[in-house]
XYZ file of N, CA and C in Angstrom:
273
model
N -33.360 13.993 -13.824
C -32.964 14.435 -15.145
C -31.752 15.334 -15.011
N -30.623 14.810 -15.310
C -29.386 15.530 -15.066
C -29.182 16.682 -16.043
N -29.293 16.452 -17.319
C -28.912 17.471 -18.280
C -30.064 18.190 -18.948
N -31.301 17.935 -18.557
C -32.440 18.567 -19.209
C -32.474 20.058 -18.897
N -32.395 20.879 -19.931
C -32.389 22.323 -19.740
C -31.074 22.869 -19.232
N -30.034 22.036 -19.238
C -28.715 22.430 -18.740
C -27.738 22.509 -19.909
N -26.702 23.308 -19.728
C -25.666 23.451 -20.741
C -24.299 23.332 -20.081
N -23.413 22.629 -20.731
C -22.064 22.458 -20.215
C -21.282 23.755 -20.409
N -20.681 24.248 -19.325
C -19.925 25.499 -19.404
C -18.441 25.303 -19.079
N -18.092 24.132 -18.583
C -16.685 23.856 -18.272
C -16.442 22.358 -18.331
N -15.373 21.968 -19.003
C -14.879 20.590 -18.988
C -13.372 20.682 -18.854
N -12.822 19.996 -17.862
C -11.383 20.045 -17.664
C -10.895 18.924 -16.775
N -9.587 18.854 -16.608
C -8.971 17.785 -15.821
C -8.265 18.282 -14.567
N -8.256 19.570 -14.351
C -7.564 20.128 -13.191
C -8.539 20.323 -12.030
N -8.241 19.710 -10.889
C -9.097 19.886 -9.722
C -9.019 21.325 -9.205
N -7.868 21.949 -9.340
C -7.703 23.341 -8.909
C -8.614 24.255 -9.725
N -8.627 24.083 -11.045
C -9.503 24.884 -11.900
C -10.969 24.568 -11.632
N -11.278 23.299 -11.427
C -12.649 22.881 -11.131
C -13.144 23.566 -9.860
N -12.305 23.637 -8.842
C -12.672 24.310 -7.596
C -12.876 25.804 -7.816
N -12.018 26.417 -8.642
C -12.153 27.845 -8.937
C -13.466 28.117 -9.681
N -13.833 27.232 -10.594
C -15.083 27.370 -11.345
C -16.274 27.274 -10.401
N -16.265 26.284 -9.534
C -17.374 26.110 -8.593
C -17.494 27.305 -7.652
N -16.378 27.807 -7.184
C -16.395 28.979 -6.292
C -16.934 30.203 -7.024
N -16.504 30.415 -8.268
C -16.972 31.569 -9.047
C -18.478 31.520 -9.255
N -19.016 30.353 -9.540
C -20.453 30.229 -9.776
C -21.250 30.368 -8.480
N -20.810 29.702 -7.436
C -21.575 29.739 -6.187
C -21.544 31.127 -5.541
N -20.437 31.843 -5.674
C -20.353 33.177 -5.071
C -21.258 34.185 -5.781
N -21.667 33.862 -7.008
C -22.561 34.749 -7.758
C -23.989 34.222 -7.817
N -24.260 33.182 -7.060
C -25.614 32.657 -6.981
C -26.084 31.900 -8.204
N -25.151 31.381 -8.989
C -25.501 30.612 -10.175
C -25.537 29.133 -9.783
N -26.715 28.534 -9.878
C -26.852 27.113 -9.561
C -26.171 26.277 -10.630
N -25.528 25.211 -10.204
C -24.814 24.346 -11.138
C -24.899 22.906 -10.677
N -24.626 22.032 -11.603
C -24.444 20.615 -11.314
C -23.118 20.221 -11.941
N -22.556 19.132 -11.446
C -21.286 18.705 -12.019
C -21.224 17.192 -12.127
N -20.366 16.754 -13.031
C -20.091 15.324 -13.218
C -18.588 15.133 -13.087
N -18.205 14.035 -12.487
C -16.797 13.662 -12.411
C -16.670 12.295 -13.056
N -15.841 12.221 -14.076
C -15.661 10.984 -14.814
C -14.230 10.484 -14.605
N -14.088 9.292 -14.029
C -12.775 8.696 -13.828
C -12.375 7.978 -15.107
N -11.416 8.546 -15.815
C -11.005 8.011 -17.116
C -10.320 6.645 -17.003
N -9.708 6.353 -15.879
C -9.032 5.071 -15.722
C -9.998 3.955 -15.357
N -11.213 4.295 -14.963
C -12.178 3.276 -14.584
C -13.101 2.896 -15.746
N -12.836 3.424 -16.932
C -13.673 3.115 -18.096
C -13.488 1.648 -18.495
N -14.580 1.007 -18.834
C -14.526 -0.391 -19.252
C -14.036 -0.489 -20.682
N -13.093 -1.403 -20.910
C -12.541 -1.579 -22.256
C -13.525 -2.312 -23.164
N -14.045 -3.405 -22.690
C -15.034 -4.188 -23.417
C -15.662 -5.141 -22.420
N -16.796 -5.757 -22.743
C -17.453 -6.638 -21.773
C -16.507 -7.718 -21.238
N -16.459 -7.820 -19.943
C -15.628 -8.802 -19.231
C -14.137 -8.621 -19.492
N -13.750 -7.431 -19.960
C -12.345 -7.183 -20.243
C -11.642 -6.395 -19.170
N -12.400 -5.845 -18.255
C -11.800 -5.060 -17.188
C -11.696 -3.593 -17.544
N -11.147 -2.850 -16.610
C -10.990 -1.411 -16.813
C -9.635 -1.111 -17.430
N -9.467 0.124 -17.859
C -8.190 0.552 -18.432
C -7.079 0.325 -17.423
N -7.321 0.710 -16.172
C -6.288 0.571 -15.152
C -5.968 -0.897 -14.874
N -6.972 -1.767 -14.863
C -6.704 -3.176 -14.573
C -5.944 -3.850 -15.705
N -6.079 -3.339 -16.908
C -5.394 -3.934 -18.045
C -3.990 -3.375 -18.257
N -3.816 -2.086 -17.978
C -2.530 -1.453 -18.279
C -1.773 -1.007 -17.044
N -2.420 -0.999 -15.886
C -1.786 -0.501 -14.674
C -1.786 1.011 -14.659
N -1.204 1.583 -13.631
C -1.203 3.043 -13.525
C 0.209 3.616 -13.442
N 1.207 2.800 -13.679
C 2.580 3.277 -13.631
C 2.820 4.317 -14.719
N 3.303 5.464 -14.321
C 3.602 6.520 -15.275
C 2.420 7.384 -15.648
N 1.235 7.077 -15.142
C 0.065 7.887 -15.453
C -0.032 9.033 -14.453
N -0.344 10.179 -14.948
C -0.511 11.361 -14.102
C -1.844 11.252 -13.378
N -1.812 11.183 -12.057
C -3.043 11.016 -11.296
C -3.946 12.244 -11.388
N -3.365 13.405 -11.689
C -4.175 14.614 -11.830
C -5.062 14.576 -13.068
N -4.651 13.846 -14.086
C -5.444 13.796 -15.313
C -6.347 12.571 -15.365
N -6.457 11.840 -14.276
C -7.303 10.645 -14.257
C -8.783 10.999 -14.239
N -9.114 12.176 -13.725
C -10.511 12.581 -13.615
C -10.819 13.723 -14.580
N -12.016 13.672 -15.130
C -12.499 14.739 -15.997
C -13.707 15.375 -15.314
N -13.679 16.687 -15.182
C -14.728 17.422 -14.479
C -15.559 18.205 -15.490
N -16.882 18.124 -15.341
C -17.792 18.876 -16.212
C -18.789 19.622 -15.337
N -18.985 20.903 -15.636
C -19.925 21.735 -14.889
C -21.036 22.158 -15.836
N -22.282 22.002 -15.359
C -23.450 22.365 -16.148
C -24.276 23.406 -15.402
N -24.840 24.345 -16.153
C -25.739 25.356 -15.591
C -26.993 25.416 -16.460
N -28.020 26.090 -15.946
C -29.232 26.278 -16.744
C -28.893 27.106 -17.976
N -29.555 26.761 -19.078
C -29.243 27.414 -20.352
C -29.344 28.930 -20.293
N -30.310 29.450 -19.572
C -30.490 30.905 -19.547
C -29.400 31.634 -18.754
N -28.570 30.907 -18.015
C -27.467 31.524 -17.256
C -26.098 31.135 -17.823
N -26.070 30.419 -18.951
C -24.815 29.890 -19.491
C -23.830 30.985 -19.903
N -24.314 32.027 -20.561
C -23.411 33.095 -21.014
C -22.794 33.799 -19.807
N -23.612 34.112 -18.828
C -23.113 34.754 -17.603
C -22.109 33.844 -16.891
N -22.415 32.556 -16.820
C -21.527 31.602 -16.144
C -20.183 31.521 -16.854
N -20.196 31.465 -18.179
C -18.928 31.395 -18.935
C -18.068 32.637 -18.687
N -18.711 33.786 -18.604
C -17.981 35.028 -18.334
C -17.261 34.946 -16.983
N -17.974 34.519 -15.953
C -17.375 34.431 -14.614
C -16.320 33.327 -14.549
N -16.542 32.231 -15.253
C -15.560 31.140 -15.299
C -14.277 31.619 -15.960
N -14.415 32.326 -17.083
C -13.246 32.823 -17.787
C -12.421 33.747 -16.879
N -13.087 34.625 -16.156
C -12.370 35.524 -15.239
C -11.727 34.775 -14.081
N -12.431 33.786 -13.548
C -11.894 33.009 -12.432
C -10.663 32.223 -12.845
N -10.685 31.638 -14.030
C -9.534 30.855 -14.489
C -8.369 31.737 -14.877
N -8.646 32.936 -15.343
C -7.585 33.860 -15.696
C -6.848 34.308 -14.438
N -7.589 34.461 -13.339
C -6.994 34.938 -12.091
C -6.463 33.811 -11.197
N -6.743 32.576 -11.556
C -6.330 31.439 -10.723
C -4.861 31.128 -10.868
């Protein structure tokens, strides 16, 4: 059960920010889970292929191809957001 009792505290496309978020949470003992969604691998329609196979990747920013989401237990969400905000401000 991935999201049961969990709350999303960060969604972004920067791997640098994602790493800073994970470091901020782990250094304070806040357990987290994360999802990585490849936006170019999304299926357009049945048997239609992926976005990348239909349009190619020329001119696409490879840094924005992935979307990162971090989830924590609901009772630690406010604390996690506070530490995330500070980590991203200092990054």
